[in-house]
XYZ file of C-alpha atoms in Angstrom:
482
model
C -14.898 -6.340 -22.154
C -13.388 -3.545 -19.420
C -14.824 -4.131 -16.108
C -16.150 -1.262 -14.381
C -13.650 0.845 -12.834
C -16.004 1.641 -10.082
C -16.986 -1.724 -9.540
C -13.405 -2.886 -9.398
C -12.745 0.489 -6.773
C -15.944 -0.511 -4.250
C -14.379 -4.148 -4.455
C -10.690 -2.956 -3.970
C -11.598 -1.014 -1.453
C -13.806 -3.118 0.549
C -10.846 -5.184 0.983
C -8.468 -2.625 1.649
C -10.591 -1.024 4.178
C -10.830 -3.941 6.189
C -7.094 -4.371 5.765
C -6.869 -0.792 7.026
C -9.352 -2.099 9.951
C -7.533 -5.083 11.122
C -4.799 -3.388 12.455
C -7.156 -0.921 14.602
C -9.125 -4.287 15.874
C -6.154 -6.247 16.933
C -3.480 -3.679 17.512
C -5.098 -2.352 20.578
C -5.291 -6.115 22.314
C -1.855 -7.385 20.897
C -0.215 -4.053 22.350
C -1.461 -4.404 25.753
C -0.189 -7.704 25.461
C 2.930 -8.106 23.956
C 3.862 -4.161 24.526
C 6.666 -2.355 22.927
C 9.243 -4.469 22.842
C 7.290 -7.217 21.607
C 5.686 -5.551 18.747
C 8.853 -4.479 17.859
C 10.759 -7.996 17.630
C 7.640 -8.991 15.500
C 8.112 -5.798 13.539
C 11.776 -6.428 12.701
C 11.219 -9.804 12.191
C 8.331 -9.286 9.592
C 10.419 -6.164 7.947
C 13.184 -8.261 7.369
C 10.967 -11.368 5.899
C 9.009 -8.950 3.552
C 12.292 -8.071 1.521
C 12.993 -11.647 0.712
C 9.191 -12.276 -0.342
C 8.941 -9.309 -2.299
C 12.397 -10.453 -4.483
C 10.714 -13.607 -4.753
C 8.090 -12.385 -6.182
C 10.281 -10.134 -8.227
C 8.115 -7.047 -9.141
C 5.184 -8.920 -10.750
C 2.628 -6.941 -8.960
C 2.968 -4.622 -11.558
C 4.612 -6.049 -14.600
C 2.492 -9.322 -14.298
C -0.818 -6.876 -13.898
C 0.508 -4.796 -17.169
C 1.246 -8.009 -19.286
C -1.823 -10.429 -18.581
C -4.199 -6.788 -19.245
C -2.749 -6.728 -22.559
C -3.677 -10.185 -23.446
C -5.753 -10.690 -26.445
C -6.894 -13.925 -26.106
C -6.883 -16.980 -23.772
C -3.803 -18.633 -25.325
C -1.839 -15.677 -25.438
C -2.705 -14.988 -21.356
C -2.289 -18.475 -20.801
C 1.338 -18.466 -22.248
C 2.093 -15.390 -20.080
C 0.815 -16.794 -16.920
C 2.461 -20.363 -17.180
C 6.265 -18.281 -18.079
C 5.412 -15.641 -15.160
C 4.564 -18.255 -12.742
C 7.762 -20.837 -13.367
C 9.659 -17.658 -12.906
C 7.934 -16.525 -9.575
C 8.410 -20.560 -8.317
C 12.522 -20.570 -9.612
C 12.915 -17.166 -8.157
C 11.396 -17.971 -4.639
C 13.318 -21.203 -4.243
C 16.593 -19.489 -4.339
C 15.303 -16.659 -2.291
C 14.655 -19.376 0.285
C 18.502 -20.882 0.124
C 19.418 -16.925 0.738
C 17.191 -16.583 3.764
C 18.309 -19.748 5.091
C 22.038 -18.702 5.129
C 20.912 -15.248 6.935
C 19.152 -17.098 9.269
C 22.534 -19.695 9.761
C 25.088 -16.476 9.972
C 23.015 -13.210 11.380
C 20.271 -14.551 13.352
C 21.290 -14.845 17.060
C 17.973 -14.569 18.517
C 14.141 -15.003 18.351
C 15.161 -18.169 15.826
C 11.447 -19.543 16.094
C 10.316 -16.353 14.811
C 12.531 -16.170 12.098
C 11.834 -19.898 11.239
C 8.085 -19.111 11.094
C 8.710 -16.652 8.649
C 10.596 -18.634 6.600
C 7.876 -21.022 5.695
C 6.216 -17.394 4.781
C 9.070 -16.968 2.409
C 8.890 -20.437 1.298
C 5.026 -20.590 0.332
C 4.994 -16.944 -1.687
C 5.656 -18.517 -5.018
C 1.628 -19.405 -4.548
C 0.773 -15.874 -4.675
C -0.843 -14.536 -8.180
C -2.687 -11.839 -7.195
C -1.027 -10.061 -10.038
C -3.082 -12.419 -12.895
C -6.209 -11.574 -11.279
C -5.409 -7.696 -10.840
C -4.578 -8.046 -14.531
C -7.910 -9.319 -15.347
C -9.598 -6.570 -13.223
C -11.333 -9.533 -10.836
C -11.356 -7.672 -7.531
C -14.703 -9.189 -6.592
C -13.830 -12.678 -5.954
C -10.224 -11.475 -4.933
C -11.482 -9.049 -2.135
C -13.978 -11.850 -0.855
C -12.122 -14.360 -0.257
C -9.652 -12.118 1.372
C -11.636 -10.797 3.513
C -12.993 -14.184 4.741
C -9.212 -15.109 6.017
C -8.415 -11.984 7.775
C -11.519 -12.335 9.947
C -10.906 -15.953 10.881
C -7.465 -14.283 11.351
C -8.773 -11.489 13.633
C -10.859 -14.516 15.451
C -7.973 -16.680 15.984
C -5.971 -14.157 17.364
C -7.932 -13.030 20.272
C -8.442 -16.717 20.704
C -4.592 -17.643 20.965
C -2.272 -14.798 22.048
C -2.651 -14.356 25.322
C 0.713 -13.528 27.209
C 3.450 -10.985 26.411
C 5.805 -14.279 25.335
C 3.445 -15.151 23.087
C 5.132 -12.956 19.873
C 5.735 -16.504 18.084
C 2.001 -17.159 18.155
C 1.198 -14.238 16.674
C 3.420 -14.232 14.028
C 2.472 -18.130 13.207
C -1.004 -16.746 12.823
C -0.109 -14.062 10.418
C 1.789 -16.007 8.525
C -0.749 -19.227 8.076
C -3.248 -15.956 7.310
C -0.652 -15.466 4.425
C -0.683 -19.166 3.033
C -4.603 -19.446 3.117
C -4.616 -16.464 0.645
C -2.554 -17.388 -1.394
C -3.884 -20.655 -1.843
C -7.768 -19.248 -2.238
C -6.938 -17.309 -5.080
C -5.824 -20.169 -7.368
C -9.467 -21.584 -7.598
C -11.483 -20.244 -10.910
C -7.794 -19.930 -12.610
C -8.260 -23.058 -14.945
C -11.463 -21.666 -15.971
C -9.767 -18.549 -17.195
C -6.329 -19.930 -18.690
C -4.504 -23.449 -19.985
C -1.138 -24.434 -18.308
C 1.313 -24.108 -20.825
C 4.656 -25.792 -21.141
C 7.623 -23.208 -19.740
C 9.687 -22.025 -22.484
C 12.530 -20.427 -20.837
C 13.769 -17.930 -23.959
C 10.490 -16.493 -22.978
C 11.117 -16.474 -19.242
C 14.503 -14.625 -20.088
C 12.721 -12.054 -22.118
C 10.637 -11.421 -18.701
C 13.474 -11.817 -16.505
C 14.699 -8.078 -17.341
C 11.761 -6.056 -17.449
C 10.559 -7.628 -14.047
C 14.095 -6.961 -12.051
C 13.282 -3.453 -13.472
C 9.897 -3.764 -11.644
C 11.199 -4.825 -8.894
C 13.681 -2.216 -7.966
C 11.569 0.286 -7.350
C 9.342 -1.972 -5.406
C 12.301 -3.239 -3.104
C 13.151 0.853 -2.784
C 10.003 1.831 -1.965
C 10.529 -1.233 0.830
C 13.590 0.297 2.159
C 12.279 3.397 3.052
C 8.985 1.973 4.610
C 10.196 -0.607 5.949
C 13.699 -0.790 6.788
C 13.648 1.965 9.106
C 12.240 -0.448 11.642
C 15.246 -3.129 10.578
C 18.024 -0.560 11.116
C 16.200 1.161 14.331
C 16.361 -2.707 15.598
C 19.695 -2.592 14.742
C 20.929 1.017 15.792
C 18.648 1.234 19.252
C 16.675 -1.181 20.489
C 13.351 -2.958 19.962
C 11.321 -0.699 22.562
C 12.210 1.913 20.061
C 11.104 -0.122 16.874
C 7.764 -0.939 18.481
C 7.602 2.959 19.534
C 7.394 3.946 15.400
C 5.797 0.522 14.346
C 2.664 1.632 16.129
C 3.513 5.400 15.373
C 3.130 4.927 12.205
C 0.438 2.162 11.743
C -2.300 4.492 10.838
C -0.569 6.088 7.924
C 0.106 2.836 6.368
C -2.850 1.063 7.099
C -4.536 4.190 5.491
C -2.164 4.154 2.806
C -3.884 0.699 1.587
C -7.021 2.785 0.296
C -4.221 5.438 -1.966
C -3.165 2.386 -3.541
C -6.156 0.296 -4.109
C -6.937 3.172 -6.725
C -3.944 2.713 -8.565
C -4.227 -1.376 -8.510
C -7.816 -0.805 -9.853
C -6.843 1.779 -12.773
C -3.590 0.646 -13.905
C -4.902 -2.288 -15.629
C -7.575 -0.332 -17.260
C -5.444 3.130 -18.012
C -2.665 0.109 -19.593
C -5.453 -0.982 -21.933
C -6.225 2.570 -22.891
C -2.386 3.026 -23.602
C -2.612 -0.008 -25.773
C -5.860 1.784 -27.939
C -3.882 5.019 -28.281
C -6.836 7.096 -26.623
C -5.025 10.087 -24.700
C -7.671 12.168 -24.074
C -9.671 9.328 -21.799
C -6.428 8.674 -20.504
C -6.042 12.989 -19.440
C -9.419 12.600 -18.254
C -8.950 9.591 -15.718
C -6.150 11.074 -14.071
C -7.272 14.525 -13.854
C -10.530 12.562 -11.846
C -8.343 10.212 -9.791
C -6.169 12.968 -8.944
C -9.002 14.915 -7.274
C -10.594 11.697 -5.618
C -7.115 11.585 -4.059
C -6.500 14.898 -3.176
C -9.873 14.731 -1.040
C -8.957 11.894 -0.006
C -5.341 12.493 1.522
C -5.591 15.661 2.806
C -8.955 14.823 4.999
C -6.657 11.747 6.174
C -3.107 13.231 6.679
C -4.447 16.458 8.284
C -6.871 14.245 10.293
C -4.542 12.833 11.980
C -2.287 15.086 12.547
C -5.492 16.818 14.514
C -6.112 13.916 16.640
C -2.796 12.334 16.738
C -2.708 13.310 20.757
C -5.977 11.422 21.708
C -6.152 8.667 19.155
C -3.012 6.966 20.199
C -3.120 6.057 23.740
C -7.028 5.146 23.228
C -5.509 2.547 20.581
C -2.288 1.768 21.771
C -2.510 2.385 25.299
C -0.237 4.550 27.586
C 3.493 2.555 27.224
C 2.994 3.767 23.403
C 2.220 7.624 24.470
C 5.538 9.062 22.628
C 3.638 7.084 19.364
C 1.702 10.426 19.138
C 4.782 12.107 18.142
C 5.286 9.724 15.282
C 2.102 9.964 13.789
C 1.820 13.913 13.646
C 5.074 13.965 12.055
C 4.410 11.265 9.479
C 0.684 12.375 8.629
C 1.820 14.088 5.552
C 3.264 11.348 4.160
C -0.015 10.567 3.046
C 0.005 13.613 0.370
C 3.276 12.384 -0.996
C 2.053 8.959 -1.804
C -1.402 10.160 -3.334
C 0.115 12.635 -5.856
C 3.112 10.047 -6.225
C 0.849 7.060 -6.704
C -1.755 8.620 -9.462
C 1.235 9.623 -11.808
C 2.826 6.288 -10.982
C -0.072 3.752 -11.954
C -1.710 5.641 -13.994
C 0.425 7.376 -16.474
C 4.455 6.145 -15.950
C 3.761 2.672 -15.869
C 1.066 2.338 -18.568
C 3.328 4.159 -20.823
C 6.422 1.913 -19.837
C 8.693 4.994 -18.937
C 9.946 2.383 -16.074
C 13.366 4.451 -15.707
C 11.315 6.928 -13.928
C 9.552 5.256 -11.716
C 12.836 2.737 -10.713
C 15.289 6.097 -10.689
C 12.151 8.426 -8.380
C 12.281 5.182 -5.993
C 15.880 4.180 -6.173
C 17.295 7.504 -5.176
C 14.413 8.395 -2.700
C 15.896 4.695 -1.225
C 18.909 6.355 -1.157
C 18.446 9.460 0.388
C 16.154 7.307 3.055
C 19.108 5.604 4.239
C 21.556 8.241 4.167
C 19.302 10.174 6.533
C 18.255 7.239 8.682
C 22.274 6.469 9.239
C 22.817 10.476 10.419
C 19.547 10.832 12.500
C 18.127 7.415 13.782
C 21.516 7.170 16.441
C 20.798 10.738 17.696
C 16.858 10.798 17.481
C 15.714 7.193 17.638
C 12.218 6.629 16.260
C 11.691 10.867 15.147
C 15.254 10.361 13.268
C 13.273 7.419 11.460
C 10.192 9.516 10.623
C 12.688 12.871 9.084
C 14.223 10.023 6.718
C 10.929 8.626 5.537
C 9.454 12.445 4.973
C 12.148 13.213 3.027
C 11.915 9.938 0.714
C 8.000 10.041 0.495
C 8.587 14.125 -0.605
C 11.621 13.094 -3.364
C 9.257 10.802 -5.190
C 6.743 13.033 -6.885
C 9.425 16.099 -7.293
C 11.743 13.352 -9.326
C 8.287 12.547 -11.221
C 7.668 16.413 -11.618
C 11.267 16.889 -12.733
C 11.053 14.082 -15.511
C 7.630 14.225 -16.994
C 6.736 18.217 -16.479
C 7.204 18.581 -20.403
C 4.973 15.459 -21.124
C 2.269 16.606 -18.673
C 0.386 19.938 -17.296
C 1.574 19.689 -14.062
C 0.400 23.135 -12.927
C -3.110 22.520 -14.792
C -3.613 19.347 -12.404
C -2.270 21.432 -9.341
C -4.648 24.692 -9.637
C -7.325 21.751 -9.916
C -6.711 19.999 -7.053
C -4.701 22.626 -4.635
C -7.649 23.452 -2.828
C -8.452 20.030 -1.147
C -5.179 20.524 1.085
C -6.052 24.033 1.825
C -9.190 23.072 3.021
C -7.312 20.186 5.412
C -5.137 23.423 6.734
C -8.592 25.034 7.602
C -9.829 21.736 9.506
C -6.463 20.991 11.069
C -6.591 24.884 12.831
C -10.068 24.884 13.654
C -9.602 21.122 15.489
C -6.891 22.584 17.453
C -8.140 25.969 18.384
C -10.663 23.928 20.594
C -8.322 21.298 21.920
C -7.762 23.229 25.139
C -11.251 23.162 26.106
C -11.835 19.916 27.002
C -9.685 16.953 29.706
C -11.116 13.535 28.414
C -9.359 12.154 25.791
C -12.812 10.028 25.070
C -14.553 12.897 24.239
C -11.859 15.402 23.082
C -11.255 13.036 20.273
C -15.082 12.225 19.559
C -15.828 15.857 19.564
C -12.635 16.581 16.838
C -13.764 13.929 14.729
C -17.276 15.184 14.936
C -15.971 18.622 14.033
C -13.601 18.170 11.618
C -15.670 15.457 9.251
C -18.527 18.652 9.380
C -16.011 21.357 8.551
C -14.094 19.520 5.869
C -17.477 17.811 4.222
C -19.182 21.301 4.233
C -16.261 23.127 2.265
C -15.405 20.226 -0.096
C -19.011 19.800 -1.370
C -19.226 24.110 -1.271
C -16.282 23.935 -3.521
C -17.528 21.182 -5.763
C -20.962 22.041 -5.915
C -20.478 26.134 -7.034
C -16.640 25.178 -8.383
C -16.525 22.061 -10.104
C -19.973 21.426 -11.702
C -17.731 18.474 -13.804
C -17.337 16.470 -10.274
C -20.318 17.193 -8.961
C -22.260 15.624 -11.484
C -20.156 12.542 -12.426
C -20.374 11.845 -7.932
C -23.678 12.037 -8.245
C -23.970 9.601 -11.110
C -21.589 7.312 -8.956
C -24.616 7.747 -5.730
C -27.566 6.757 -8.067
C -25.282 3.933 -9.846
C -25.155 2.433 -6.007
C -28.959 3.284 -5.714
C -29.656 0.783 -8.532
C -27.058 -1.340 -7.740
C -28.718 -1.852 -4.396
């Protein structure tokens, strides 16, 4: 039976929220402490680590999720899991041999940081989050999650104490890692039998995941090497500059793509029953959850961008405001880009689209990062990464505008952004009448949650009678619930 999807989505995002919240607990204390430079060694250390772990784990975040949905039965998912998971452990190991010869040729300082991280590298064949996103069980997932990244939160505040203490830190993070990896494996012998390997059936997996995993190792260049090469091309003052800069968007970004990870599993099972018009029906809904969604969060920011970051960050970070006005409307890129992604390209297996839309926004990220991170620093950075994030859906538009109603989703959805416009001007029409940052920024947020509440449920209630209903069947589904 299909779990509920918005029982998997409270679940999802229970987790993700407090993976969007650990960040704004800690970031505040560990940049007061370690301060720019050290947040950025820790950021170009981790950047550098997360490419190796994601080849090891060679796209099975989303081919693993699409092939253990489509199981039938418990032999069939067991055969899958045992194949997937002798791949994920041969792949790692020689991922490990690579990063030990970077570390032997390219590393010539921080080593103990880049040794920590290596036992991060080391201990990812553990992680099969992908089985249990396949068989839609968020609940246990997101608890036991969230259990280690308080004990994390805890320990740090216990621990890192003084500005050399960037090793700490990342030893913490990384342990964090392990323990969820290894908390997820209980409750999977109840659900499938170890199988023997067969490796003609690992080979017919082998392709279709390095397919995966382009566009997931793409999508990593432009998020996340633009802290490697501004390492690399200025200095680590800078990379800590845009690390916190743009901390927000990504930590916010978590929530865009907890919907996906919720309804690709259930929109792939849909696929798999041929029924298109429930299919139509879930994006057209996602796609206006998102909408809401991203434009109260990208034009939120961009509102408050000058108060919210030296309250978080503190003053050494003040040019981090920059960053995160600029970068806000990344946010709308990755909604629209996401929805069509998870729920519709992937489902349907039209995988050339999703790795070319990644592969050349990779591209066109590090083209521009080469011509504008040496003259602008950190903003050169953020003009690279809008103009990936913005390639992605018009590549998707480009390719699938014959298969899909493009402009029917759009006039549905267009006026959630509009409405962020409206907030965005009326937050900073009054932003010259008050001094405190405190209460300049309590006021806006005040403001703008009233302004953009009141027109969205206006809209919905007199404009979309089909939305208005099916939330309120969501608010008395929690009333029983509870």
């Amino acid at each position: 039976m299909r779990k509920s999807a918005k029982i998997n989505y409270l679940y999802n995002s229970l987790y993700t929220i407090l993976n969007m919240f650990l960040p704004l607990i800690t970031v505040p204390y560990l940049s007061r402490i370690l301060g720019t430079e050290g947040i950025g060694i820790y950021a170009f250390n981790f950047s550098v680590a997360q490419y190796f772990v994601l080849i090891a784990k060679l796209g099975l975040v989303n081919y693993g999720t699409r092939e253990i949905s489509k199981a039938k039965n418990k032999h069939d998912k067991s055969v899958i899991f045992s194949n997937l998971f002798i791949m994920q452990v041969i792949s790692t190991i020689l991922v490990s041999i690579f990063y030990i010869l970077y570390f032997i040729f390219f590393v010539k300082i921080n080593h103990l940081i880049s040794i920590i991280f290596f036992v991060w590298i080391f201990f990812s064949f553990l992680d099969i989050d992908w089985f249990w996103f396949g068989e839609e069980e968020f609940k246990k997932l997101s608890i036991r999650n969230i259990i280690i990244k308080l004990l994390t939160i805890i320990v740090i505040f216990i621990m890192v104490k003084e500005e050399n203490h960037v090793w700490l830190y990342s030893l913490i993070m990384v342990i964090g890692y392990i323990a969820g990896y290894l908390s997820i494996w209980f409750g999977v012998r109840k659900k499938i039998d170890f199988e023997k390997a067969d490796f003609k059936e690992i080979k017919k997996h082998f392709i279709p995941c390095i397919v995966m995993l382009i566009p997931v190792l793409a999508l990593s260049i432009y998020r996340s090497m633009d802290k490697v090469m501004l390492g690399a091309l200025t200095n680590m003052s800078e990379t800590g500059i845009y690390e916190n800069g743009e901390k927000l968007i990504y930590c916010l970004s978590s929530l865009i793509s907890s919907l996906g990870t919720v309804m690709m599993p259930k929109i792939s099972y849909l696929v798999e029953q041929k029924d298109e018009k429930k299919i139509n029906d879930y994006i057209l809904k996602s796609l206006k959850f998102m909408m809401i969604m991203t434009s109260a969060m990208s034009f939120g920011l961009m509102s408050i961008s000058n108060e919210i970051v030296p309250i978080i960050f503190g003053k050494d970070f003040i040019r981090s405001s920059d960053i995160l006005f600029l970068c806000s409307p990344i946010l709308l890129f990755m909604g629209w880009s996401n929805i069509f992604r998870t729920q519709y390209i992937i489902p349907h297996k039209f995988d050339s689209i999703y790795v070319k839309s990644i592969t050349f926004g990779s591209i066109i990220n590090l083209i521009s990062n080469f011509i504008f991170i040496p003259r602008l620093g950190a903003i050169g950075a953020v003009i690279g990464t809008l103009i990936a994030e913005a390639f992605v859906p018009l590549y998707q538009y480009l390719k699938l505008r014959k298969k899909l109603n493009y402009s029917f989703y759009l006039k549905n959805v267009v006026i959630y952004p509009i409405i962020g416009i409206i907030m965005f001007i009326t937050l900073k029409t009054i932003e010259n009448f008050f001094s405190s940052t405190v209460v300049m920024l309590l006021i806006k947020l005040s403001i703008g949650t009233i302004v953009y509440s009141a027109l969205v449920y206006l809209y919905i209630r007199f404009k979309d009678k089909e939305l208005y209903e099916y939330i309120k069947n969501i608010l008395k589904f929690r009333k029983v619930v509870k």
